[in-house]
XYZ file of C-alpha atoms in Angstrom:
214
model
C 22.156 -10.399 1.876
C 19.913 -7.067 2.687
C 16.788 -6.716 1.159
C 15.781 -4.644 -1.583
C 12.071 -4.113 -1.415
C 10.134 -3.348 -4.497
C 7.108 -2.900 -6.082
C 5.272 -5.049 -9.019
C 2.362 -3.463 -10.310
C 0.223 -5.454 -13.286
C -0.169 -2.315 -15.438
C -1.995 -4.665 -18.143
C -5.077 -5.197 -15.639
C -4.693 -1.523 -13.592
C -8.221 -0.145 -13.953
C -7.532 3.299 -13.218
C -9.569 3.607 -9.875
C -7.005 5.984 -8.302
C -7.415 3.730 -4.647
C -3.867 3.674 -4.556
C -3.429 7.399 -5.301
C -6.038 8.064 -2.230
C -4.740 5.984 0.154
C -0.888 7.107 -0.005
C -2.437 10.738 0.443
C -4.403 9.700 3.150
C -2.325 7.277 5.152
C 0.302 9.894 4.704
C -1.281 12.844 5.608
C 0.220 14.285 2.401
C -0.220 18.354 2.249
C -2.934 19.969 0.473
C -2.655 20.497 -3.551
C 0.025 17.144 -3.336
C -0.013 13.835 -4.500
C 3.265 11.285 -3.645
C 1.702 8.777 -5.914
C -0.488 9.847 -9.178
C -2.436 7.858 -11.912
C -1.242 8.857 -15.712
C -2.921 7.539 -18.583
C -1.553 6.108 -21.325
C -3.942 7.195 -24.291
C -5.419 10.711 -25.424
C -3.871 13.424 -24.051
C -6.313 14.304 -21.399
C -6.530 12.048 -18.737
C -9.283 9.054 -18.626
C -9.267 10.253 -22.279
C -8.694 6.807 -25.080
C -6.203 7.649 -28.272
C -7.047 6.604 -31.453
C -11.120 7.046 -32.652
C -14.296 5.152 -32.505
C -15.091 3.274 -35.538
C -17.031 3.317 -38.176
C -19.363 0.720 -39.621
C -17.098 -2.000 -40.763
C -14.118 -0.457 -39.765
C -11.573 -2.180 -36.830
C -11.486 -0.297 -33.510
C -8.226 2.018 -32.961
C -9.030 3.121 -29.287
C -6.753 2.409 -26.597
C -6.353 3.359 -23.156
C -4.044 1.893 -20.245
C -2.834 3.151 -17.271
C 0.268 3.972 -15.050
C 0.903 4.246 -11.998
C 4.010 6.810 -11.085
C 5.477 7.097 -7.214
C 9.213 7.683 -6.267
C 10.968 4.252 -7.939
C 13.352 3.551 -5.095
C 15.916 3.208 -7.686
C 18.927 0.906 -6.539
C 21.407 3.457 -8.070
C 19.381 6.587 -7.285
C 20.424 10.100 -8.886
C 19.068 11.714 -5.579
C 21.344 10.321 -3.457
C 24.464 11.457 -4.924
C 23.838 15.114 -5.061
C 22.106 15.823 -1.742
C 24.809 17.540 0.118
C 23.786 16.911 3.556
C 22.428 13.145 3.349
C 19.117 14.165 3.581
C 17.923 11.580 0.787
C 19.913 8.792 1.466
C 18.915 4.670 0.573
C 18.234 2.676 3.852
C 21.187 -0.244 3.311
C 18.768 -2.581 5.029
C 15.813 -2.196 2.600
C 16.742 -0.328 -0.470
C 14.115 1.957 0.496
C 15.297 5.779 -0.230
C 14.214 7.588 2.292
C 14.283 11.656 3.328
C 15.310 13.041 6.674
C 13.360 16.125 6.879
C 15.033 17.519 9.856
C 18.707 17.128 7.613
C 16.798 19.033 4.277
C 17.911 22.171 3.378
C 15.719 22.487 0.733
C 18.594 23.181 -2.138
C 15.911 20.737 -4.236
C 18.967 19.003 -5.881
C 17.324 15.936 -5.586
C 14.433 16.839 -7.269
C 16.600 18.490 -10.586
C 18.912 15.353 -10.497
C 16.051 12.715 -10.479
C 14.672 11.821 -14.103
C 11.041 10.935 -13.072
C 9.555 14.012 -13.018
C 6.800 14.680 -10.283
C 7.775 12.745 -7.994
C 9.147 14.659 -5.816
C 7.061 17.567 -4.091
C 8.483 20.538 -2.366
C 6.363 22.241 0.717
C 6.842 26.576 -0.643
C 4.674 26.939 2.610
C 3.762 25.471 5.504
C 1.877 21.969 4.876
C -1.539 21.960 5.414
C -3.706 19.117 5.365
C -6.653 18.590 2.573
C -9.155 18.908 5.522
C -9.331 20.665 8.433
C -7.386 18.331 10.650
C -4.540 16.182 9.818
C -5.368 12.511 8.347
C -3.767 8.997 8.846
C -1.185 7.066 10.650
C -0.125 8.722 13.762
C 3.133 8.015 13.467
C 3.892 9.589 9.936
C 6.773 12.387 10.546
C 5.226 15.985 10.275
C 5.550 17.523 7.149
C 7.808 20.712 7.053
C 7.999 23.603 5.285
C 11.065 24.238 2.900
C 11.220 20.379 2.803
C 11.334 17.978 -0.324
C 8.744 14.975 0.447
C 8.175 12.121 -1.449
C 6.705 8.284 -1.397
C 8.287 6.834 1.816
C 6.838 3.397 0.501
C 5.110 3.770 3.969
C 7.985 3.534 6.197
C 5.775 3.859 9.258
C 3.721 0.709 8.179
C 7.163 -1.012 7.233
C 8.120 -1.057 10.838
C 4.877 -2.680 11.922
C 5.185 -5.879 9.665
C 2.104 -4.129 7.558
C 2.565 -3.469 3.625
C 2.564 0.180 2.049
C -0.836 1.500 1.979
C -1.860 1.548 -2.072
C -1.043 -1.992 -1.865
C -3.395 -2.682 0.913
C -5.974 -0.416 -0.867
C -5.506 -1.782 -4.425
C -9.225 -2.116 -5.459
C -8.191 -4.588 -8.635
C -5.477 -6.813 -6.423
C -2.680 -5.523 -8.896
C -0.166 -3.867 -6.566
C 2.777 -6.845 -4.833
C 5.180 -5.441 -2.791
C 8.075 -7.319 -1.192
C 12.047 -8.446 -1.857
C 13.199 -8.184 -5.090
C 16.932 -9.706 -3.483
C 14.574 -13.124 -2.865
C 13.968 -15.525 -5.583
C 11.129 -16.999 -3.607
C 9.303 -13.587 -2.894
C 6.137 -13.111 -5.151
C 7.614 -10.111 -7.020
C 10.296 -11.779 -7.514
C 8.647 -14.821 -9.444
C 5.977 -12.698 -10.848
C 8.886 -10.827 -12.783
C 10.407 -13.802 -13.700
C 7.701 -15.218 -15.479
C 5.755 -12.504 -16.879
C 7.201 -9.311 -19.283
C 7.408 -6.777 -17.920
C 9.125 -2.790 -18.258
C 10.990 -0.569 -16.001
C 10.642 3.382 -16.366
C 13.823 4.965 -18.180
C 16.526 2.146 -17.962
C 18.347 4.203 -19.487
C 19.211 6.251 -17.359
C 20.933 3.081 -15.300
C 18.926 3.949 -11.887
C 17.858 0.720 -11.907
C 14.416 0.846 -10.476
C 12.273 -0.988 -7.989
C 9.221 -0.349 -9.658
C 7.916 -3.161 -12.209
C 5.167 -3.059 -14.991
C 3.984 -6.156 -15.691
C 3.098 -5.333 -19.455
């Protein structure tokens, strides 16, 4: 049986340090003004920003604040997939992983209308340049294109050398597990069977490979 590799992320414990957000861009080189993976928060409507109010004396506490993490979800029925009319996006049958040929993309953005998790996609207007002066991590991450859709490659490069994607690596907290959802015996695998947990927009029957432990 292939794999289908995944991510678990304990969203309960997530402290909202953003490592994982710095790393991805970093690792990947990803273009200036664009983030593959982003921290949201789950509270006021500003980010790092609580809902509810502070109390007053002898009142209970409202405020509340969590956050999530939001990446491409490697869905294993992914909207992408079927619309891109040159195979551009296309899921890896080995791995699950969907992955982008950026030499096949025509930049028709299909992908990016037909996917339901908005922002997680990014399309390069221009040509890509990097947020300094000189391009920025792995050496073999592809180059980035103009006209080209990029997304989270769950670190493809680092796949290939035994090594896990780099937020997980970077995860400041230790709440990021990546590995095969297809394996019983794989820590994401028994983390999700004992713990509750959500997926984003099941209902859209993309069936994700991105868990929140909850």
């Amino acid at each position: 049986m292939s794999e289908r590799l995944g991510f678990v992320i304990d969203a309960k414990n997530c402290v909202g340090c953003s490592a994982c957000m710095t790393s991805c861009k970093v690792e990947n080189n990803v273009p200036r003004g664009i983030f593959w993976n982003r921290v949201l928060t789950d509270g006021g409507v500003n980010q790092n920003t609580p809902s509810g109010k502070y109390p007053k004396s002898g009142e209970d506490p409202t405020l509340r604040m969590d956050y999530i993490t939001v990446a491409c979800q490697h869905c294993d029925n992914p909207a992408c997939v079927k619309v891109c009319p040159v195979g551009a996006t296309y899921k890896d049958p080995e791995t699950g992983v969907v992955r982008q040929d950026y030499d096949k993309c025509i930049g028709c953005r299909m992908c990016m209308a037909a996917c339901p998790y908005t922002g997680v996609r990014s399309f390069n207007w221009e040509e890509p340049r990097s947020f300094i002066d000189h391009a920025m991590g792995d050496a073999d991450v592809p180059a980035h294109q103009k006209h080209v859709v990029e997304k989270c490659t769950m670190c493809w490069h680092r796949l290939a050398k035994g090594l896990q994607p780099a937020c997980v690596e970077a995860c400041t907290a230790r709440i990021r597990y990546f590995g095969d959802l297809n394996d019983p015996e794989s820590e994401v695998s028994k983390l999700i069977a004992s713990r509750e947990y959500k997926q984003l927009l099941t209902s859209e029957g993309t069936n994700p490979s991105v868990y929140y432990l909850v």
